[in-house]
Amino acid sequence: MTTKVIAGNTVDVNEEGFLTNPNEWNKEIAAELAKEEGIDALTESHWTVIDFCRTSAADSGKAPTLRAITSGSGVSTKDLFKLFPKGPAKKVAKISGLGKPEGCV
Amino acid sequence: MKKIVILGAGTAGTMVANRFSKMLDLNQWQVTLVDEDPIHYYQAGYIFMPFGMQDEKGIVKPKKKYIPSSMNLVQATIKSIEPENNRVSLDNGTTLDYDYLIVATGCDIYPEETPGLAEHEWGKSIHTFYNLEGAKKLQQKLQTWQGGRLVVNVVENPIKCPVAPMEFLMLADYWFTKRGMRDKVELVYATPLPGAFTKPIASKMIGDLLDKKNIKVESEFYVERAEPDAKKIVSYDEREVDYDLLVSIPVNKGADVVGEAGLGDDLNFAYVNKHTFLSDKFDNIFVLGDAANVPTSKAGSVAHYSIDLFGENFERYINGKELVPEFDGHANCFVESGYGKGVLIDFNYEQQPLPGTFPIPGIGPFQLLKNTRINHLGKLSFQWMYWNILMRGLHIPLPANMVMAGKKQVTVN
Ligand SMILES: Cc1cc2nc3c(=O)[nH]c(=O)nc-3n(C[C@H](O)[C@H](O)[C@H](O)COP(=O)(O)OP(=O)(O)OC[C@H]3O[C@@H](n4cnc5c(N)ncnc54)[C@H](O)[C@@H]3O)c2cc1C
């Protein structure tokens, strides 16, 4: 595990750059991580998804899978791919300061 | 008399039944198994079948043969689980009460969940090898196929045996070469993952192997639909992959009854403690094998290792003691790579696959993350071990949890 300075905050991250403690996360960190992932500005739709994932993870202790995000947030899979291109579940987990989704082993 | 009901008599259910028959006093415990299908399938044989390298006889056996005669195996479809009433209902009208319930209903493929897949081209230009019927049909298809673009597509993870699609592709490369038509065949692997495997070191090793065999990887490809007439698959981000022959690994889901009982996630995989397999919701329900939502491979080897430890734990539990959170997610997979060779990977919840030797540190005979003949022989001998040792409940003198000795730390560059 290493530390990294994101938007002026020193946080713990794993080797793939995921925050290891969701409590160290804040909205500025999210914006900065989004930029690293190629998303210039977080819109309201992005936040709907991020908020859903944060709430879901607070409940279950892990980042939700793509399927769980689609059924729980009301945002369609297609729109999720527009908002968070390529791997949306992984990308939104990273931006939301959660671990990598466990769905794929 | 106390009652245990085991749902599913496949790999996990059968191993647990054999374990119980040695461990429990069957004058005090009544154990009943339920399964709708009288046949036990050795599913690892499905990757060889399309290439005529595996006959049907070696992979189908009557379930009954492997269930201890002191136990009752009921052939029926499970209609519902009522955890609040400790009761299971079957489609033949009977209900079974239990003190402890073991859910081992595995998972299955659902091609109808992806538009275009299981329609008029299913079994013609769209195939699967994830069940016996599919593997047989694909064998027939390949016999007369003239070549073209063969695309293997994983619809969604998790799937059972996550290396099987790549094994299929590497065997295809070998088989088409032998038939003198490799130059007429393009092999493509379209996967939702960013690479060949989930964990970096194995992903690089297996990725390089695919590359050497001229198998192209279309990564981060989440299929939205197949277009059976245009012969293409289309992803959610509008990428298109054309095919002449599509070999699909459809969505894998747990049994509906698990979801309907409120035990599972969106794919009907049951929430359990990943070290003990106790259901998160009910303290007399355990879920073993592919049916559980645990972050390790859905594989027979995992079921075997986990049941080794589960057995000891269950004995403690019924004697009023606490469960010990022991199981580490140990998985051990032989990856068949064609030309009589194979790669072995060994890993757990925390530790990704590393190079080294297995099972004896420094000696082997198997070599981890290396493409060798002996690893291939290991894969072949697994079939014999499956029927004659694992399914008979005989003990293998190997540690159930993963061992770091014999493994080498490396970095991916
Ligand atoms: C192509 C392929 C290759 C594989 N290769 C390997 C390999 O090389 N090595 C390895 O270790 N593993 C491999 N596996 C995985 C391995 O086969 C599975 O992980 C293992 O069989 C899981 O055991 P299980 O008991 O959980 O499920 P299963 O063995 O599938 O048993 C589940 C049982 O539940 C029954 N059932 C389900 N629902 C109901 C219901 N409602 N009513 C009544 N009965 C029901 C089914 O009939 C079935 O008998 C492979 C799998 C596939 C598909």
Coordinates of C-alpha atoms and ligand atoms in Angstrom, one line a residue:
Chain A
M1 CA 0.0 0.0 0.0
T2 CA 1.2 3.5 -0.8
T3 CA 0.0 7.0 -0.1
K4 CA -0.8 9.6 -2.7
V5 CA -1.7 13.3 -2.7
I6 CA -5.0 13.9 -4.4
A7 CA -6.5 17.4 -4.5
G8 CA -4.3 18.3 -1.6
N9 CA -5.3 15.3 0.5
T10 CA -2.9 12.6 1.5
V11 CA -4.7 9.2 1.1
D12 CA -3.9 5.5 1.1
V13 CA -4.2 3.8 -2.2
N14 CA -3.6 0.2 -3.5
E15 CA -1.3 -0.7 -6.4
E16 CA -4.1 0.1 -8.9
G17 CA -4.8 3.5 -7.4
F18 CA -8.0 2.6 -5.6
L19 CA -8.5 4.4 -2.2
T20 CA -8.3 1.8 0.5
N21 CA -10.3 3.8 3.1
P22 CA -13.6 5.2 1.8
N23 CA -13.7 7.6 4.7
E24 CA -10.7 9.5 3.3
W25 CA -12.7 10.4 0.2
N26 CA -14.3 13.7 -0.5
K27 CA -15.8 15.5 -3.5
E28 CA -12.6 17.2 -4.6
I29 CA -10.8 13.9 -4.6
A30 CA -13.6 12.5 -6.8
A31 CA -13.2 15.3 -9.3
E32 CA -9.5 14.8 -9.5
L33 CA -9.8 11.0 -9.9
A34 CA -12.4 11.5 -12.6
K35 CA -9.9 13.7 -14.5
E36 CA -7.3 10.9 -14.2
E37 CA -9.9 8.6 -15.7
G38 CA -10.6 11.0 -18.6
I39 CA -13.8 12.6 -17.3
D40 CA -13.3 16.3 -17.3
A41 CA -16.3 17.4 -15.3
L42 CA -18.6 15.5 -13.1
T43 CA -22.2 16.3 -14.0
E44 CA -25.4 15.8 -11.9
S45 CA -25.9 12.4 -13.7
H46 CA -22.4 11.3 -12.6
W47 CA -23.2 12.3 -9.1
T48 CA -26.4 10.2 -9.1
V49 CA -24.3 7.2 -9.8
I50 CA -21.5 8.1 -7.4
D51 CA -24.0 8.7 -4.6
F52 CA -25.7 5.4 -5.2
C53 CA -22.4 3.5 -5.1
R54 CA -21.2 5.2 -1.9
T55 CA -24.5 4.4 -0.2
S56 CA -24.5 0.8 -1.5
A57 CA -20.9 0.3 -0.4
A58 CA -21.6 1.8 3.1
D59 CA -24.3 -0.9 3.4
S60 CA -22.5 -3.9 2.0
G61 CA -18.9 -3.1 2.5
K62 CA -18.0 -3.5 -1.1
A63 CA -18.3 -1.6 -4.4
P64 CA -21.5 -2.6 -6.4
T65 CA -21.3 -4.5 -9.6
L66 CA -22.4 -3.1 -12.9
R67 CA -25.7 -5.0 -12.7
A68 CA -26.3 -3.8 -9.2
I69 CA -25.7 -0.2 -10.2
T70 CA -28.1 -0.5 -13.2
S71 CA -30.9 -2.0 -11.1
G72 CA -30.3 0.2 -8.0
S73 CA -29.5 3.7 -9.4
G74 CA -32.1 3.7 -12.2
V75 CA -29.4 4.7 -14.7
S76 CA -29.4 2.4 -17.8
T77 CA -26.3 0.3 -18.6
K78 CA -26.0 2.2 -21.9
D79 CA -26.0 5.6 -20.1
L80 CA -23.5 4.2 -17.6
F81 CA -21.1 3.5 -20.4
K82 CA -21.6 7.1 -21.7
L83 CA -20.9 8.6 -18.3
F84 CA -18.0 6.3 -17.3
P85 CA -16.6 5.0 -20.6
K86 CA -15.1 1.5 -20.9
G87 CA -15.5 -0.2 -17.5
P88 CA -18.1 1.8 -15.7
A89 CA -18.3 -0.3 -12.5
K90 CA -14.6 -0.2 -12.0
K91 CA -14.3 3.5 -13.0
V92 CA -17.1 4.7 -10.7
A93 CA -15.7 2.6 -7.9
K94 CA -12.4 4.3 -8.2
I95 CA -13.9 7.8 -8.4
S96 CA -16.1 7.1 -5.5
G97 CA -13.2 6.1 -3.3
L98 CA -14.3 2.5 -3.0
G99 CA -12.3 -0.7 -3.6
K100 CA -12.3 -2.6 -6.9
P101 CA -15.6 -4.4 -7.5
E102 CA -15.2 -8.1 -6.6
G103 CA -17.4 -9.3 -9.4
C104 CA -14.6 -10.5 -11.6
V105 CA -12.2 -13.2 -10.3
Chain B
M1 CA -33.5 -37.3 14.6
K2 CA -32.0 -34.1 13.3
K3 CA -32.4 -33.3 9.6
I4 CA -30.0 -31.9 7.1
V5 CA -31.2 -31.1 3.6
I6 CA -28.6 -30.7 0.8
L7 CA -29.9 -28.8 -2.3
G8 CA -28.0 -29.9 -5.4
A9 CA -26.0 -33.1 -5.8
G10 CA -23.3 -31.9 -8.2
T11 CA -19.7 -31.4 -7.4
A12 CA -20.2 -29.6 -4.0
G13 CA -23.3 -31.4 -2.9
T14 CA -21.8 -34.8 -3.5
M15 CA -18.5 -34.0 -1.7
V16 CA -20.4 -32.6 1.3
A17 CA -22.6 -35.7 1.4
N18 CA -19.6 -38.0 1.5
R19 CA -18.0 -35.9 4.1
F20 CA -21.1 -36.0 6.3
S21 CA -21.4 -39.8 5.9
K22 CA -17.9 -40.1 7.5
M23 CA -18.4 -37.4 10.1
L24 CA -21.9 -37.7 11.4
D25 CA -23.7 -40.4 13.3
L26 CA -26.4 -41.3 10.8
N27 CA -28.6 -42.8 13.5
Q28 CA -29.0 -39.3 14.8
W29 CA -28.8 -37.3 11.6
Q30 CA -31.0 -37.8 8.6
V31 CA -29.4 -36.4 5.4
T32 CA -31.5 -35.8 2.3
L33 CA -30.2 -34.6 -1.1
V34 CA -32.4 -33.1 -3.8
D35 CA -31.4 -32.7 -7.4
E36 CA -33.6 -32.5 -10.5
D37 CA -31.1 -34.1 -12.9
P38 CA -30.1 -37.8 -12.3
I39 CA -26.8 -37.2 -14.2
H40 CA -23.6 -35.9 -12.7
Y41 CA -21.5 -34.1 -15.3
Y42 CA -17.7 -33.6 -15.2
Q43 CA -17.9 -30.1 -16.6
A44 CA -14.2 -29.6 -17.0
G45 CA -14.5 -32.1 -19.9
Y46 CA -16.6 -29.6 -21.9
I47 CA -13.6 -27.7 -23.3
F48 CA -12.2 -30.9 -24.9
M49 CA -15.5 -32.1 -26.4
P50 CA -15.9 -29.7 -29.3
F51 CA -12.5 -30.9 -30.6
G52 CA -13.3 -34.6 -30.3
M53 CA -10.7 -35.0 -27.5
Q54 CA -13.3 -36.1 -24.9
D55 CA -16.1 -38.7 -25.3
E56 CA -19.4 -38.4 -23.5
K57 CA -18.9 -41.6 -21.5
G58 CA -16.1 -40.2 -19.5
I59 CA -18.0 -37.1 -18.3
V60 CA -21.5 -38.3 -17.5
K61 CA -22.2 -40.7 -14.6
P62 CA -25.3 -41.4 -12.6
K63 CA -25.5 -39.1 -9.5
K64 CA -26.7 -42.0 -7.4
K65 CA -23.4 -43.9 -7.8
Y66 CA -21.6 -41.2 -5.8
I67 CA -24.1 -40.6 -3.0
P68 CA -23.7 -42.7 0.2
S69 CA -26.3 -45.4 0.3
S70 CA -27.2 -44.3 3.8
M71 CA -28.6 -41.1 2.4
N72 CA -31.7 -40.3 0.4
L73 CA -31.3 -38.7 -3.0
V74 CA -34.7 -37.3 -4.2
Q75 CA -35.0 -36.5 -7.8
A76 CA -37.2 -33.4 -8.0
T77 CA -37.0 -29.7 -8.9
I78 CA -36.7 -27.4 -5.9
K79 CA -39.7 -25.0 -6.1
S80 CA -39.0 -22.8 -3.1
I81 CA -36.9 -22.3 0.0
E82 CA -38.6 -20.9 3.1
P83 CA -35.8 -20.0 5.5
E84 CA -38.2 -18.6 8.1
N85 CA -40.0 -21.9 8.3
N86 CA -36.9 -24.1 7.8
R87 CA -38.6 -25.7 4.9
V88 CA -38.1 -26.5 1.3
S89 CA -40.8 -27.3 -1.3
L90 CA -40.4 -29.6 -4.3
D91 CA -42.3 -29.7 -7.5
N92 CA -43.5 -33.2 -6.8
G93 CA -45.6 -31.8 -4.0
T94 CA -43.5 -32.8 -1.0
T95 CA -42.0 -30.5 1.5
L96 CA -38.8 -31.2 3.5
D97 CA -38.1 -29.7 6.9
Y98 CA -34.6 -29.2 8.1
D99 CA -32.4 -28.2 11.0
Y100 CA -29.6 -27.3 8.7
L101 CA -29.8 -26.5 5.0
I102 CA -26.8 -26.8 2.6
V103 CA -27.4 -25.0 -0.6
A104 CA -25.2 -26.4 -3.5
T105 CA -27.3 -25.5 -6.5
G106 CA -24.3 -24.2 -8.5
C107 CA -24.9 -21.9 -11.5
D108 CA -26.0 -22.2 -15.0
I109 CA -26.0 -20.3 -18.3
Y110 CA -28.8 -18.0 -19.4
P111 CA -28.4 -17.1 -23.1
E112 CA -31.9 -15.7 -23.3
E113 CA -30.7 -12.7 -21.2
T114 CA -28.8 -11.3 -24.1
P115 CA -30.9 -10.1 -27.0
G116 CA -30.2 -11.9 -30.2
L117 CA -28.2 -14.8 -28.7
A118 CA -30.7 -17.6 -28.2
E119 CA -32.8 -16.9 -31.2
H120 CA -33.0 -18.4 -34.7
E121 CA -29.2 -18.7 -35.1
W122 CA -28.6 -20.5 -31.7
G123 CA -27.1 -23.8 -32.5
K124 CA -26.3 -22.6 -36.1
S125 CA -23.8 -19.8 -36.1
I126 CA -24.1 -19.1 -32.4
H127 CA -22.9 -21.8 -30.0
T128 CA -21.7 -22.5 -26.5
F129 CA -19.7 -25.2 -24.8
Y130 CA -20.9 -24.4 -21.3
N131 CA -23.2 -27.4 -21.1
L132 CA -23.1 -30.9 -22.5
E133 CA -25.7 -30.3 -25.2
G134 CA -23.8 -27.2 -26.4
A135 CA -20.4 -28.9 -26.4
K136 CA -21.8 -31.7 -28.5
K137 CA -23.5 -29.4 -31.0
L138 CA -20.3 -27.3 -31.3
Q139 CA -18.4 -30.5 -32.1
Q140 CA -20.7 -31.3 -35.0
K141 CA -20.4 -27.7 -36.2
L142 CA -16.6 -27.7 -36.2
Q143 CA -16.5 -30.9 -38.2
T144 CA -17.8 -29.2 -41.3
W145 CA -16.9 -25.6 -40.6
Q146 CA -14.9 -24.1 -43.5
G147 CA -13.1 -21.4 -41.4
G148 CA -13.6 -17.7 -41.0
R149 CA -13.7 -15.5 -37.9
L150 CA -14.3 -17.4 -34.7
V151 CA -15.2 -15.1 -31.8
V152 CA -15.4 -16.3 -28.2
N153 CA -17.4 -13.9 -26.0
V154 CA -17.9 -13.8 -22.3
V155 CA -21.1 -11.9 -21.7
E156 CA -20.6 -11.0 -18.0
N157 CA -18.6 -12.0 -15.0
P158 CA -18.5 -14.0 -12.8
I159 CA -18.5 -17.2 -14.9
K160 CA -17.6 -20.7 -13.8
C161 CA -14.0 -21.6 -14.5
P162 CA -12.9 -18.1 -15.8
V163 CA -10.0 -19.7 -17.7
A164 CA -12.2 -22.1 -19.7
P165 CA -12.8 -19.6 -22.6
M166 CA -9.1 -19.1 -23.1
E167 CA -8.5 -22.8 -22.9
F168 CA -11.1 -23.3 -25.6
L169 CA -9.3 -20.7 -27.8
M170 CA -5.9 -22.3 -27.3
L171 CA -7.2 -25.7 -28.1
A172 CA -8.9 -24.3 -31.2
D173 CA -5.5 -22.9 -32.4
Y174 CA -4.0 -26.3 -31.9
W175 CA -6.9 -28.2 -33.5
F176 CA -7.2 -25.9 -36.6
T177 CA -3.4 -26.1 -37.1
K178 CA -3.5 -29.9 -37.0
R179 CA -6.3 -29.9 -39.6
G180 CA -4.2 -27.7 -41.8
M181 CA -6.6 -24.8 -41.8
R182 CA -5.3 -22.4 -39.2
D183 CA -4.5 -19.9 -41.9
K184 CA -8.3 -19.9 -42.7
V185 CA -9.3 -19.1 -39.1
E186 CA -9.1 -15.9 -37.2
L187 CA -9.4 -16.4 -33.4
V188 CA -10.8 -13.5 -31.3
Y189 CA -11.5 -13.3 -27.5
A190 CA -14.0 -10.6 -26.6
T191 CA -14.1 -10.1 -22.8
P192 CA -15.4 -7.5 -20.4
L193 CA -12.1 -7.7 -18.6
P194 CA -9.2 -5.3 -19.3
G195 CA -7.0 -8.3 -20.2
A196 CA -6.9 -12.1 -20.3
F197 CA -7.3 -12.6 -16.6
T198 CA -8.2 -10.5 -13.6
K199 CA -4.9 -10.6 -11.7
P200 CA -2.0 -8.8 -13.3
I201 CA 0.9 -11.4 -13.3
A202 CA -1.3 -14.2 -14.7
S203 CA -3.0 -11.8 -17.0
K204 CA 0.4 -10.9 -18.5
M205 CA 1.6 -14.5 -18.7
I206 CA -1.6 -15.8 -20.3
G207 CA -2.0 -12.7 -22.4
D208 CA 1.5 -13.3 -23.9
L209 CA 0.6 -16.9 -24.6
L210 CA -2.6 -15.8 -26.5
D211 CA -0.5 -13.3 -28.4
K212 CA 2.0 -15.9 -29.4
K213 CA -0.8 -18.1 -30.7
N214 CA -2.2 -15.3 -32.7
I215 CA -5.4 -15.0 -30.7
K216 CA -6.6 -11.4 -30.6
V217 CA -8.1 -10.0 -27.4
E218 CA -10.9 -7.5 -27.6
S219 CA -10.9 -6.2 -24.0
E220 CA -13.4 -4.3 -22.0
F221 CA -16.1 -5.5 -24.4
Y222 CA -19.5 -5.6 -22.6
V223 CA -21.9 -7.1 -25.1
E224 CA -25.3 -5.5 -25.3
R225 CA -26.8 -7.6 -28.1
A226 CA -26.0 -10.0 -30.8
E227 CA -27.3 -9.3 -34.3
P228 CA -27.8 -12.8 -35.6
D229 CA -28.5 -11.9 -39.2
A230 CA -25.7 -9.3 -39.5
K231 CA -23.5 -11.8 -37.6
K232 CA -22.0 -9.3 -35.2
I233 CA -22.0 -8.6 -31.5
V234 CA -22.4 -5.0 -30.3
S235 CA -21.2 -3.6 -27.0
Y236 CA -22.9 -1.0 -24.7
D237 CA -20.4 1.5 -26.0
E238 CA -21.3 0.7 -29.6
R239 CA -18.3 -1.2 -30.6
E240 CA -19.0 -4.0 -33.1
V241 CA -17.3 -7.3 -33.5
D242 CA -18.1 -9.4 -36.6
Y243 CA -18.0 -13.2 -36.6
D244 CA -18.7 -16.2 -38.7
L245 CA -18.9 -18.4 -35.7
L246 CA -19.8 -17.1 -32.3
V247 CA -19.0 -19.1 -29.2
S248 CA -20.8 -17.5 -26.3
I249 CA -20.3 -17.9 -22.6
P250 CA -23.7 -16.5 -21.7
V251 CA -24.6 -14.9 -18.4
N252 CA -24.0 -17.3 -15.5
K253 CA -26.6 -17.1 -12.7
G254 CA -27.4 -19.0 -9.6
A255 CA -30.7 -20.9 -9.1
D256 CA -33.8 -18.8 -9.1
V257 CA -35.0 -20.4 -5.8
V258 CA -31.9 -18.8 -4.1
G259 CA -32.9 -15.4 -5.3
E260 CA -36.6 -15.8 -4.6
A261 CA -35.7 -16.9 -1.0
G262 CA -34.0 -13.5 -0.5
L263 CA -30.6 -15.2 -0.1
G264 CA -28.8 -13.8 -3.1
D265 CA -27.6 -10.9 -5.2
D266 CA -28.8 -9.7 -8.6
L267 CA -27.4 -12.9 -10.2
N268 CA -28.9 -15.2 -7.5
F269 CA -25.5 -15.8 -5.9
A270 CA -25.9 -16.2 -2.2
Y271 CA -24.4 -13.8 0.3
V272 CA -22.2 -15.7 2.7
N273 CA -19.2 -15.3 5.0
K274 CA -16.4 -15.9 2.6
H275 CA -14.4 -17.9 5.2
T276 CA -17.1 -20.1 6.7
F277 CA -19.9 -20.1 4.0
L278 CA -22.6 -19.4 6.6
S279 CA -25.4 -17.4 5.0
D280 CA -25.4 -13.7 6.0
K281 CA -29.1 -13.9 6.8
F282 CA -29.8 -17.3 8.4
D283 CA -27.6 -19.1 11.0
N284 CA -28.7 -22.6 9.8
I285 CA -28.0 -22.2 6.1
F286 CA -24.6 -22.7 4.4
V287 CA -24.0 -22.2 0.7
L288 CA -21.2 -24.1 -0.9
G289 CA -19.7 -24.3 -4.4
D290 CA -20.6 -22.0 -7.3
A291 CA -23.9 -20.9 -5.7
A292 CA -22.1 -18.7 -3.2
N293 CA -21.1 -15.0 -3.8
V294 CA -17.5 -15.2 -2.8
P295 CA -14.6 -13.5 -4.6
T296 CA -12.7 -16.5 -5.8
S297 CA -13.0 -18.6 -9.0
K298 CA -16.1 -20.7 -9.4
A299 CA -14.3 -24.0 -9.8
G300 CA -14.4 -27.6 -8.6
S301 CA -11.0 -27.3 -7.0
V302 CA -12.3 -24.4 -4.9
A303 CA -15.3 -26.4 -3.8
H304 CA -13.0 -29.2 -2.8
Y305 CA -10.6 -27.1 -0.7
S306 CA -13.5 -25.2 0.9
I307 CA -15.4 -28.3 1.8
D308 CA -12.3 -29.8 3.4
L309 CA -12.4 -26.9 5.9
F310 CA -16.1 -26.6 6.0
G311 CA -16.5 -30.2 7.2
E312 CA -14.4 -29.5 10.3
N313 CA -16.2 -26.3 10.9
F314 CA -19.6 -27.8 10.6
E315 CA -18.7 -30.4 13.2
R316 CA -17.7 -27.7 15.6
Y317 CA -20.9 -25.7 14.9
I318 CA -23.4 -28.5 15.6
N319 CA -21.6 -29.1 18.8
G320 CA -22.3 -25.6 19.9
K321 CA -18.9 -24.2 19.2
E322 CA -18.0 -21.1 17.1
L323 CA -17.2 -21.3 13.4
V324 CA -13.5 -20.7 12.7
P325 CA -13.0 -18.3 9.8
E326 CA -10.5 -20.4 8.0
F327 CA -11.0 -20.7 4.3
D328 CA -8.7 -18.4 2.3
G329 CA -10.3 -18.7 -1.1
H330 CA -7.7 -21.2 -2.4
A331 CA -8.1 -21.9 -6.1
N332 CA -6.0 -24.1 -8.2
C333 CA -6.6 -24.3 -12.0
F334 CA -4.9 -26.2 -14.8
V335 CA -5.1 -24.1 -17.9
E336 CA -5.0 -26.3 -21.0
S337 CA -3.0 -24.5 -23.7
G338 CA -2.9 -27.0 -26.6
Y339 CA 0.0 -29.0 -28.1
G340 CA -0.2 -31.3 -25.0
K341 CA 0.8 -28.5 -22.6
G342 CA -0.8 -26.6 -19.8
V343 CA -0.3 -23.8 -17.3
L344 CA -1.1 -24.1 -13.6
I345 CA -2.3 -21.2 -11.5
D346 CA -2.6 -21.3 -7.7
F347 CA -4.1 -18.3 -5.7
N348 CA -6.5 -17.1 -3.0
Y349 CA -8.6 -14.1 -1.9
E350 CA -5.5 -12.1 -1.2
Q351 CA -2.6 -13.5 -3.2
Q352 CA -2.6 -13.4 -7.0
P353 CA -1.1 -16.3 -9.0
L354 CA 2.7 -16.3 -8.9
P355 CA 5.3 -18.5 -10.6
G356 CA 6.9 -21.3 -8.6
T357 CA 6.3 -25.0 -8.0
F358 CA 3.3 -27.0 -6.7
P359 CA 2.4 -28.9 -4.6
I360 CA 5.9 -29.5 -3.1
P361 CA 7.9 -26.3 -2.7
G362 CA 11.0 -26.2 -4.9
I363 CA 10.2 -29.6 -6.5
G364 CA 6.8 -29.6 -8.0
P365 CA 6.2 -31.6 -10.1
F366 CA 3.9 -29.0 -11.4
Q367 CA 5.2 -25.6 -12.4
L368 CA 3.1 -22.5 -11.7
L369 CA 2.6 -20.0 -14.5
K370 CA 4.7 -22.0 -16.9
N371 CA 3.5 -23.8 -20.0
T372 CA 4.6 -27.4 -19.6
R373 CA 3.7 -31.0 -20.5
I374 CA 3.5 -32.1 -16.9
N375 CA 0.8 -29.5 -16.2
H376 CA -1.2 -30.9 -19.1
L377 CA -0.9 -34.4 -17.6
G378 CA -2.1 -32.9 -14.3
K379 CA -5.2 -31.6 -16.1
L380 CA -5.9 -35.0 -17.6
S381 CA -5.3 -36.8 -14.3
F382 CA -7.8 -34.4 -12.6
Q383 CA -10.6 -36.2 -14.4
W384 CA -9.6 -39.5 -12.8
M385 CA -9.2 -37.9 -9.5
Y386 CA -12.5 -36.2 -9.7
W387 CA -14.5 -39.4 -10.2
N388 CA -12.4 -41.7 -8.0
I389 CA -11.2 -39.6 -5.2
L390 CA -13.1 -36.3 -4.9
M391 CA -16.5 -37.6 -5.6
R392 CA -15.9 -40.6 -3.4
G393 CA -15.0 -38.4 -0.4
L394 CA -11.5 -39.8 -0.2
H395 CA -8.8 -37.6 1.3
I396 CA -6.1 -35.9 -0.7
P397 CA -3.0 -35.2 1.4
L398 CA -2.7 -31.6 0.3
P399 CA -3.3 -28.5 2.5
A400 CA -6.7 -26.9 1.9
N401 CA -5.5 -23.3 2.2
M402 CA -2.9 -21.8 -0.2
V403 CA 0.8 -22.2 0.7
M404 CA 3.3 -19.4 -0.1
A405 CA 6.3 -21.7 0.1
G406 CA 7.5 -22.6 -3.5
K407 CA 6.2 -19.3 -4.9
K408 CA 8.3 -16.5 -6.2
Q409 CA 7.5 -12.8 -5.9
V410 CA 7.8 -11.1 -9.3
T411 CA 6.7 -7.8 -10.7
V412 CA 4.9 -7.2 -14.0
N413 CA 6.6 -4.9 -16.4
Ligands
LIG1 C1 -16.6 -25.4 -19.4 C2 -16.3 -25.6 -18.0 C3 -15.0 -26.0 -17.6 C4 -14.6 -26.2 -16.3 N1 -13.3 -26.5 -15.9 C5 -13.0 -26.7 -14.7 C6 -11.7 -27.2 -14.3 O1 -10.8 -27.4 -15.2 N2 -11.4 -27.3 -13.0 C7 -12.3 -27.0 -12.0 O2 -11.9 -27.2 -10.8 N3 -13.5 -26.6 -12.3 C8 -13.9 -26.5 -13.6 N4 -15.2 -26.1 -13.9 C9 -16.1 -25.7 -12.8 C10 -16.8 -26.8 -12.1 O3 -17.4 -27.7 -12.9 C11 -17.8 -26.2 -11.1 O4 -17.2 -25.1 -10.4 C12 -18.4 -27.2 -10.1 O5 -19.0 -28.2 -10.8 C13 -19.3 -26.5 -9.2 O6 -20.0 -27.4 -8.4 P1 -21.4 -27.1 -7.7 O7 -21.7 -28.3 -6.9 O8 -21.3 -25.7 -7.1 O9 -22.4 -27.0 -8.9 P2 -22.8 -28.2 -9.9 O10 -21.8 -29.2 -10.0 O11 -23.2 -27.5 -11.2 O12 -24.2 -28.7 -9.2 C14 -25.3 -28.0 -9.0 C15 -26.5 -29.0 -9.0 O13 -27.7 -28.4 -8.5 C16 -28.8 -28.9 -9.3 N5 -29.9 -27.8 -9.2 C17 -29.8 -26.5 -9.5 N6 -30.9 -25.9 -9.3 C18 -31.8 -26.9 -9.0 C19 -33.2 -26.9 -8.7 N7 -34.0 -25.7 -8.7 N8 -33.8 -28.0 -8.3 C20 -33.1 -29.2 -8.3 N9 -31.8 -29.2 -8.6 C21 -31.2 -28.1 -8.9 C22 -28.2 -29.1 -10.6 O14 -29.0 -30.1 -11.3 C23 -26.8 -29.6 -10.4 O15 -26.7 -31.0 -10.3 C24 -15.6 -26.0 -15.3 C25 -16.9 -25.6 -15.6 C26 -17.3 -25.4 -16.9 C27 -18.7 -25.1 -17.3

